[in-house]
PDB file of C-alpha atoms in Angstrom:
ATOM      1  CA  UNK A   1     108.852  84.591  51.809  1.00 56.00           C
ATOM      2  CA  UNK A   2     112.380  85.425  50.690  1.00 68.00           C
ATOM      3  CA  UNK A   3     112.723  88.970  49.411  1.00 83.00           C
ATOM      4  CA  UNK A   4     114.423  89.099  46.022  1.00 88.00           C
ATOM      5  CA  UNK A   5     114.843  92.479  44.355  1.00 93.00           C
ATOM      6  CA  UNK A   6     113.977  91.334  40.827  1.00 93.00           C
ATOM      7  CA  UNK A   7     114.068  94.899  39.516  1.00 94.00           C
ATOM      8  CA  UNK A   8     117.817  94.916  40.195  1.00 94.00           C
ATOM      9  CA  UNK A   9     118.650  91.576  38.605  1.00 95.00           C
ATOM     10  CA  UNK A  10     120.793  91.398  35.491  1.00 96.00           C
ATOM     11  CA  UNK A  11     119.177  92.181  32.167  1.00 96.00           C
ATOM     12  CA  UNK A  12     118.256  89.269  29.922  1.00 95.00           C
ATOM     13  CA  UNK A  13     120.056  91.121  27.144  1.00 96.00           C
ATOM     14  CA  UNK A  14     123.822  91.260  26.795  1.00 94.00           C
ATOM     15  CA  UNK A  15     126.165  93.587  24.904  1.00 95.00           C
ATOM     16  CA  UNK A  16     123.645  96.384  24.391  1.00 96.00           C
ATOM     17  CA  UNK A  17     126.426  98.503  22.938  1.00 96.00           C
ATOM     18  CA  UNK A  18     126.714  96.082  20.013  1.00 96.00           C
ATOM     19  CA  UNK A  19     123.026  96.254  19.092  1.00 97.00           C
ATOM     20  CA  UNK A  20     121.813  98.348  16.174  1.00 98.00           C
ATOM     21  CA  UNK A  21     119.297 101.095  16.856  1.00 98.00           C
ATOM     22  CA  UNK A  22     116.580  98.874  15.397  1.00 98.00           C
ATOM     23  CA  UNK A  23     117.572  95.998  17.681  1.00 97.00           C
ATOM     24  CA  UNK A  24     117.629  98.235  20.743  1.00 98.00           C
ATOM     25  CA  UNK A  25     114.175  99.646  20.019  1.00 98.00           C
ATOM     26  CA  UNK A  26     112.696  96.260  19.180  1.00 98.00           C
ATOM     27  CA  UNK A  27     114.049  94.631  22.334  1.00 97.00           C
ATOM     28  CA  UNK A  28     112.887  97.491  24.568  1.00 98.00           C
ATOM     29  CA  UNK A  29     109.450  97.246  22.995  1.00 98.00           C
ATOM     30  CA  UNK A  30     109.437  93.486  23.556  1.00 97.00           C
ATOM     31  CA  UNK A  31     110.077  94.012  27.255  1.00 97.00           C
ATOM     32  CA  UNK A  32     107.501  96.804  27.485  1.00 98.00           C
ATOM     33  CA  UNK A  33     104.804  94.460  26.178  1.00 98.00           C
ATOM     34  CA  UNK A  34     105.076  92.403  29.364  1.00 98.00           C
ATOM     35  CA  UNK A  35     104.152  95.296  31.658  1.00 98.00           C
ATOM     36  CA  UNK A  36     100.348  95.448  31.113  1.00 98.00           C
ATOM     37  CA  UNK A  37     100.169  91.703  31.737  1.00 98.00           C
ATOM     38  CA  UNK A  38     101.959  92.189  35.061  1.00 98.00           C
ATOM     39  CA  UNK A  39      99.554  95.001  35.955  1.00 98.00           C
ATOM     40  CA  UNK A  40      96.594  92.748  35.117  1.00 98.00           C
ATOM     41  CA  UNK A  41      97.677  90.303  37.819  1.00 98.00           C
ATOM     42  CA  UNK A  42      97.528  93.142  40.366  1.00 98.00           C
ATOM     43  CA  UNK A  43      93.985  94.280  39.474  1.00 98.00           C
ATOM     44  CA  UNK A  44      92.422  92.790  42.641  1.00 98.00           C
ATOM     45  CA  UNK A  45      94.941  94.701  44.780  1.00 98.00           C
ATOM     46  CA  UNK A  46      94.260  97.914  42.846  1.00 98.00           C
ATOM     47  CA  UNK A  47      90.509  97.475  43.305  1.00 98.00           C
ATOM     48  CA  UNK A  48      90.888  96.992  47.057  1.00 98.00           C
ATOM     49  CA  UNK A  49      92.968 100.158  47.426  1.00 98.00           C
ATOM     50  CA  UNK A  50      90.668 102.250  45.218  1.00 98.00           C
ATOM     51  CA  UNK A  51      87.665 101.102  47.263  1.00 98.00           C
ATOM     52  CA  UNK A  52      89.413 102.266  50.436  1.00 98.00           C
ATOM     53  CA  UNK A  53      90.279 105.650  48.901  1.00 98.00           C
ATOM     54  CA  UNK A  54      86.696 106.209  47.738  1.00 98.00           C
ATOM     55  CA  UNK A  55      85.371 105.434  51.230  1.00 98.00           C
ATOM     56  CA  UNK A  56      87.821 107.899  52.794  1.00 98.00           C
ATOM     57  CA  UNK A  57      87.066 110.627  50.246  1.00 98.00           C
ATOM     58  CA  UNK A  58      83.363 110.338  51.079  1.00 98.00           C
ATOM     59  CA  UNK A  59      84.408 111.355  54.599  1.00 98.00           C
ATOM     60  CA  UNK A  60      86.222 114.394  53.237  1.00 98.00           C
ATOM     61  CA  UNK A  61      89.624 112.749  52.922  1.00 98.00           C
ATOM     62  CA  UNK A  62      92.385 113.397  50.430  1.00 98.00           C
ATOM     63  CA  UNK A  63      94.906 111.227  48.573  1.00 98.00           C
ATOM     64  CA  UNK A  64      98.650 111.680  48.947  1.00 98.00           C
ATOM     65  CA  UNK A  65     101.413 110.071  46.888  1.00 98.00           C
ATOM     66  CA  UNK A  66     104.899 109.998  48.423  1.00 98.00           C
ATOM     67  CA  UNK A  67     108.029 108.868  46.612  1.00 98.00           C
ATOM     68  CA  UNK A  68     111.626 109.604  45.698  1.00 97.00           C
ATOM     69  CA  UNK A  69     113.245 110.105  42.303  1.00 95.00           C
ATOM     70  CA  UNK A  70     111.300 108.732  39.340  1.00 95.00           C
ATOM     71  CA  UNK A  71     108.598 107.313  41.604  1.00 97.00           C
ATOM     72  CA  UNK A  72     108.068 110.668  43.300  1.00 97.00           C
ATOM     73  CA  UNK A  73     107.886 112.460  39.960  1.00 97.00           C
ATOM     74  CA  UNK A  74     105.291 110.011  38.648  1.00 98.00           C
ATOM     75  CA  UNK A  75     103.111 110.710  41.678  1.00 98.00           C
ATOM     76  CA  UNK A  76     103.387 114.443  41.117  1.00 98.00           C
ATOM     77  CA  UNK A  77     102.476 114.081  37.437  1.00 98.00           C
ATOM     78  CA  UNK A  78      99.364 112.057  38.260  1.00 98.00           C
ATOM     79  CA  UNK A  79      98.269 114.423  41.023  1.00 98.00           C
ATOM     80  CA  UNK A  80      98.804 117.541  38.906  1.00 97.00           C
ATOM     81  CA  UNK A  81      96.654 116.152  36.099  1.00 97.00           C
ATOM     82  CA  UNK A  82      93.597 115.514  38.280  1.00 98.00           C
ATOM     83  CA  UNK A  83      92.231 119.103  38.445  1.00 98.00           C
ATOM     84  CA  UNK A  84      92.301 119.779  34.662  1.00 97.00           C
ATOM     85  CA  UNK A  85      91.118 116.266  33.773  1.00 97.00           C
ATOM     86  CA  UNK A  86      88.353 115.794  36.344  1.00 97.00           C
ATOM     87  CA  UNK A  87      87.613 119.313  37.545  1.00 97.00           C
ATOM     88  CA  UNK A  88      88.448 118.471  41.163  1.00 97.00           C
ATOM     89  CA  UNK A  89      90.071 120.688  43.767  1.00 97.00           C
ATOM     90  CA  UNK A  90      93.857 120.972  43.494  1.00 96.00           C
ATOM     91  CA  UNK A  91      94.264 119.659  47.039  1.00 96.00           C
ATOM     92  CA  UNK A  92      92.232 116.462  46.581  1.00 98.00           C
ATOM     93  CA  UNK A  93      95.143 114.460  45.099  1.00 98.00           C
ATOM     94  CA  UNK A  94      98.640 115.503  46.132  1.00 98.00           C
ATOM     95  CA  UNK A  95     102.154 114.448  45.155  1.00 98.00           C
ATOM     96  CA  UNK A  96     105.092 114.778  47.552  1.00 98.00           C
ATOM     97  CA  UNK A  97     108.667 114.011  46.513  1.00 98.00           C
ATOM     98  CA  UNK A  98     111.697 113.434  48.724  1.00 98.00           C
ATOM     99  CA  UNK A  99     113.850 116.537  48.603  1.00 97.00           C
ATOM    100  CA  UNK A 100     110.985 118.908  47.879  1.00 96.00           C
ATOM    101  CA  UNK A 101     109.982 120.629  44.658  1.00 93.00           C
ATOM    102  CA  UNK A 102     113.584 121.131  43.518  1.00 94.00           C
ATOM    103  CA  UNK A 103     113.893 117.340  43.312  1.00 95.00           C
ATOM    104  CA  UNK A 104     111.315 117.293  40.523  1.00 94.00           C
ATOM    105  CA  UNK A 105     113.989 118.453  38.067  1.00 93.00           C
ATOM    106  CA  UNK A 106     117.273 117.560  39.748  1.00 91.00           C
ATOM    107  CA  UNK A 107     118.295 114.715  42.020  1.00 88.00           C
ATOM    108  CA  UNK A 108     118.667 115.701  45.675  1.00 92.00           C
ATOM    109  CA  UNK A 109     121.419 113.653  47.289  1.00 86.00           C
ATOM    110  CA  UNK A 110     120.410 111.387  50.194  1.00 91.00           C
ATOM    111  CA  UNK A 111     116.819 112.698  50.303  1.00 95.00           C
ATOM    112  CA  UNK A 112     115.407 109.210  49.761  1.00 97.00           C
ATOM    113  CA  UNK A 113     117.403 107.851  52.717  1.00 97.00           C
ATOM    114  CA  UNK A 114     115.747 110.120  55.296  1.00 97.00           C
ATOM    115  CA  UNK A 115     113.228 107.877  57.059  1.00 97.00           C
ATOM    116  CA  UNK A 116     111.580 110.685  59.070  1.00 98.00           C
ATOM    117  CA  UNK A 117     111.173 113.433  56.469  1.00 98.00           C
ATOM    118  CA  UNK A 118     108.083 112.061  54.697  1.00 98.00           C
ATOM    119  CA  UNK A 119     106.061 112.287  57.892  1.00 98.00           C
ATOM    120  CA  UNK A 120     107.256 115.865  58.397  1.00 98.00           C
ATOM    121  CA  UNK A 121     106.206 116.654  54.831  1.00 98.00           C
ATOM    122  CA  UNK A 122     102.777 115.119  55.433  1.00 98.00           C
ATOM    123  CA  UNK A 123     102.305 117.024  58.683  1.00 98.00           C
ATOM    124  CA  UNK A 124     102.791 120.244  56.729  1.00 98.00           C
ATOM    125  CA  UNK A 125      99.707 119.214  54.746  1.00 97.00           C
ATOM    126  CA  UNK A 126      97.678 118.664  57.948  1.00 98.00           C
ATOM    127  CA  UNK A 127      97.392 114.932  57.282  1.00 98.00           C
ATOM    128  CA  UNK A 128      94.509 113.278  59.183  1.00 98.00           C
ATOM    129  CA  UNK A 129      92.682 109.965  59.612  1.00 98.00           C
ATOM    130  CA  UNK A 130      90.379 110.591  56.650  1.00 98.00           C
ATOM    131  CA  UNK A 131      93.306 110.789  54.224  1.00 98.00           C
ATOM    132  CA  UNK A 132      95.044 107.975  52.330  1.00 98.00           C
ATOM    133  CA  UNK A 133      98.799 107.864  51.659  1.00 98.00           C
ATOM    134  CA  UNK A 134     100.267 105.768  48.848  1.00 99.00           C
ATOM    135  CA  UNK A 135     103.993 105.134  48.884  1.00 98.00           C
ATOM    136  CA  UNK A 136     105.554 104.681  45.445  1.00 98.00           C
ATOM    137  CA  UNK A 137     108.899 102.883  45.161  1.00 98.00           C
ATOM    138  CA  UNK A 138     109.903 100.403  42.492  1.00 97.00           C
ATOM    139  CA  UNK A 139     112.434  98.725  44.773  1.00 95.00           C
ATOM    140  CA  UNK A 140     110.163  98.696  47.799  1.00 97.00           C
ATOM    141  CA  UNK A 141     113.113  99.613  50.007  1.00 97.00           C
ATOM    142  CA  UNK A 142     113.181 103.442  49.992  1.00 97.00           C
ATOM    143  CA  UNK A 143     113.524 104.660  53.627  1.00 98.00           C
ATOM    144  CA  UNK A 144     111.724 107.959  52.932  1.00 98.00           C
ATOM    145  CA  UNK A 145     108.641 106.098  51.726  1.00 98.00           C
ATOM    146  CA  UNK A 146     108.690 103.246  54.247  1.00 98.00           C
ATOM    147  CA  UNK A 147     109.207 105.636  57.160  1.00 98.00           C
ATOM    148  CA  UNK A 148     106.301 107.772  55.996  1.00 98.00           C
ATOM    149  CA  UNK A 149     103.917 104.822  55.804  1.00 98.00           C
ATOM    150  CA  UNK A 150     105.024 103.491  59.183  1.00 98.00           C
ATOM    151  CA  UNK A 151     104.102 106.796  60.828  1.00 98.00           C
ATOM    152  CA  UNK A 152     100.790 106.845  58.982  1.00 98.00           C
ATOM    153  CA  UNK A 153     100.007 103.352  60.251  1.00 98.00           C
ATOM    154  CA  UNK A 154     100.807 104.468  63.797  1.00 98.00           C
ATOM    155  CA  UNK A 155      98.413 107.382  63.393  1.00 98.00           C
ATOM    156  CA  UNK A 156      95.551 105.316  61.931  1.00 98.00           C
ATOM    157  CA  UNK A 157      95.916 106.746  58.425  1.00 98.00           C
ATOM    158  CA  UNK A 158      95.180 104.319  55.574  1.00 98.00           C
ATOM    159  CA  UNK A 159      98.272 103.329  53.595  1.00 98.00           C
ATOM    160  CA  UNK A 160      98.850 101.804  50.181  1.00 98.00           C
ATOM    161  CA  UNK A 161     101.863 101.311  47.973  1.00 98.00           C
ATOM    162  CA  UNK A 162     102.924 100.684  44.395  1.00 98.00           C
ATOM    163  CA  UNK A 163     106.064  98.587  44.129  1.00 98.00           C
ATOM    164  CA  UNK A 164     107.569  96.050  41.756  1.00 98.00           C
ATOM    165  CA  UNK A 165     109.226  93.602  44.137  1.00 96.00           C
ATOM    166  CA  UNK A 166     107.264  90.844  45.853  1.00 95.00           C
ATOM    167  CA  UNK A 167     107.734  90.677  49.622  1.00 96.00           C
ATOM    168  CA  UNK A 168     109.530  94.031  49.834  1.00 97.00           C
ATOM    169  CA  UNK A 169     109.644  95.995  53.124  1.00 97.00           C
ATOM    170  CA  UNK A 170     107.301  98.575  51.577  1.00 98.00           C
ATOM    171  CA  UNK A 171     104.745  95.961  50.503  1.00 97.00           C
ATOM    172  CA  UNK A 172     104.820  94.515  54.012  1.00 98.00           C
ATOM    173  CA  UNK A 173     104.345  97.973  55.568  1.00 98.00           C
ATOM    174  CA  UNK A 174     101.395  99.182  53.485  1.00 98.00           C
ATOM    175  CA  UNK A 175      97.924  98.111  54.583  1.00 98.00           C
ATOM    176  CA  UNK A 176      96.809  97.971  50.938  1.00 98.00           C
ATOM    177  CA  UNK A 177      99.849  96.986  48.831  1.00 98.00           C
ATOM    178  CA  UNK A 178      99.932  96.877  45.053  1.00 98.00           C
ATOM    179  CA  UNK A 179     102.779  94.744  43.740  1.00 98.00           C
ATOM    180  CA  UNK A 180     103.446  94.622  39.999  1.00 98.00           C
ATOM    181  CA  UNK A 181     106.302  92.202  39.313  1.00 97.00           C
ATOM    182  CA  UNK A 182     107.890  93.272  36.032  1.00 97.00           C
ATOM    183  CA  UNK A 183     111.191  91.431  36.433  1.00 96.00           C
ATOM    184  CA  UNK A 184     114.649  92.597  35.313  1.00 97.00           C
ATOM    185  CA  UNK A 185     114.924  95.802  33.308  1.00 97.00           C
ATOM    186  CA  UNK A 186     116.280  96.010  29.757  1.00 97.00           C
ATOM    187  CA  UNK A 187     119.080  98.157  31.181  1.00 97.00           C
ATOM    188  CA  UNK A 188     120.084  96.454  34.431  1.00 97.00           C
ATOM    189  CA  UNK A 189     118.662  98.294  37.425  1.00 96.00           C
ATOM    190  CA  UNK A 190     117.078 101.108  35.401  1.00 96.00           C
ATOM    191  CA  UNK A 191     113.696 101.051  37.136  1.00 96.00           C
ATOM    192  CA  UNK A 192     112.545 104.153  35.259  1.00 95.00           C
ATOM    193  CA  UNK A 193     111.791 101.736  32.410  1.00 97.00           C
ATOM    194  CA  UNK A 194     109.399  98.793  32.968  1.00 98.00           C
ATOM    195  CA  UNK A 195     108.871  99.526  36.651  1.00 98.00           C
ATOM    196  CA  UNK A 196     108.212 103.181  35.917  1.00 98.00           C
ATOM    197  CA  UNK A 197     105.758 102.249  33.178  1.00 98.00           C
ATOM    198  CA  UNK A 198     103.955  99.877  35.528  1.00 98.00           C
ATOM    199  CA  UNK A 199     103.690 102.549  38.203  1.00 98.00           C
ATOM    200  CA  UNK A 200     102.292 105.050  35.699  1.00 98.00           C
ATOM    201  CA  UNK A 201      99.675 102.565  34.485  1.00 98.00           C
ATOM    202  CA  UNK A 202      98.552 101.863  38.057  1.00 98.00           C
ATOM    203  CA  UNK A 203      98.427 105.568  38.899  1.00 98.00           C
ATOM    204  CA  UNK A 204      96.287 106.172  35.816  1.00 98.00           C
ATOM    205  CA  UNK A 205      93.879 103.512  37.057  1.00 98.00           C
ATOM    206  CA  UNK A 206      93.707 104.804  40.613  1.00 98.00           C
ATOM    207  CA  UNK A 207      93.024 108.449  39.859  1.00 98.00           C
ATOM    208  CA  UNK A 208      90.576 107.647  37.024  1.00 98.00           C
ATOM    209  CA  UNK A 209      88.612 105.098  39.059  1.00 97.00           C
ATOM    210  CA  UNK A 210      88.043 107.537  41.926  1.00 94.00           C
TER     211      UNK A 210
END
């Protein structure tokens, strides 16, 4: 399969600067409507990963999200909402972002390109074979995330991913990949938009279904 980064392809909309506010909002909304339909196609993949997580949690395992930038922040948001929403322990679902906690608010240069740091971050959490690690990356090419999952695979730790590009290196690395193909963004390459929405919808499903 040829890997095409559809999230980076040119927007279907031209001359955004010439659109009225109403046109901008309407067109963004039109694109957003396609996201739940893309998520629907990935439901079997989501079910398979959730089933694996449930089995591991019954053995005392935990869930970890790892990501960089927007993807990392989305994982942290989902993890932080689990204790107040479901009354679970604060260490049952965990979010780790490239660059550490300071990267939650401000971009940390080159953090996403460090292919060994995610494993170091996971080791600090005493990661073990009962845990599950989900890598989140819209592009599916983030070295921090891919490197983390590769080390998990080598250490017999279950791995999943949430990405928006079919056949990406991340999807090929994860044992339980979730691929939601949302296509080009309204603003070319701005994966915080449709891709980010897709990731949030999938995260909602995963943590709720546990």
